[in-house]
Steps between C-alpha positions, in 0.01 A plus 500: 500500500507834328627852510321820402662830422298819510495695174507843662584537871258748662602865490225629728141460606210672324273684740184708502352613169776339295417155637124554465549606138705187432226280643241663274691401189358198321741233382463588129574866570807408703637261237431684173808717454639710214774331303748772599465395864697187413794685343760447774375153584536399134853641479603284794327201339675556166838515673426176680433676828850649524512800728280338763686321776386145556583297808722195451598183682809501725716309252675709234495225236117517499472876447495485120227234502270560796341824622208578728311745286238732649141380481581132446456173688775237517406139575767275652415136432660179623445182697468496877840531667677623186613823670257758362450674834872500578593657166217752520601618849844573356335689215301706752825605671637596159192711428538675834863579418373678187269719707187296437236458771374145548228320691489122535183299539625157601218261578748215553767655726463695824671841523762345732596239240510767231732713713727199561546469126521873427766563763710197401504631143556858617794397722635245254531224760287238672578607857465874549543734795251724678686791340414358155134476605499866603676602178238317292200649677652850492583466130153359421314787662280659234594229249337177621158410639363158599136394476452259791257225402559133429275243333226557244393857432205674337603649166326826585730541797805452277368766261432737790854458638650570156298820462565616857874434479528701179273791595599545865855360527639579156581132444619422147530120526261248655616141551230234543615155617320310381224579254345159560404599857245739348351246255288218641607208284829398339305410185285817496672642194229756430527619859877531466462693173242737646714565807810582297290714262378703799855539634614618156231768499602618847868515401418702189271737691 
């Protein structure tokens, strides 16, 4: 499974002549920049990124060691049944508490099963009331989206969802559970590498 965080949440849509002009730019013209254009970016880099807020996990003791930095992909690895999905759903709630917008693409769990887990963690108990359900859905409005598809999935569809969620919904974090549902074979290591490489490019862009 993996998480993506958008580097720059969208600030608006380009329209008309501005968009047409952007499309006319060739890739070399768009990527060859004067050194001075990197001034502020370099200052942040030299200071170790201080001054830019990074999202963290829900547990305070991890804050000094783990951050979800913009434009990066995090891969959560472990054996089947080791609790990756359970931990990550808790992390998603923590991201939402920090004002992050999240979409989950779970190809192994239906939305109903995801909500069972989310609301138990949100309420802090196994058996929760209808009031707790309403509180969760009200609180999650504008913070959480679910992509409803189970089983194997075409990689192009995953890429399209990532781009749509960022551009149209302002989503900053995409959770994919699991990456293997988008790669045909467990031993297709080149396929896994290429898929993660493509996700990394989307996160950075």
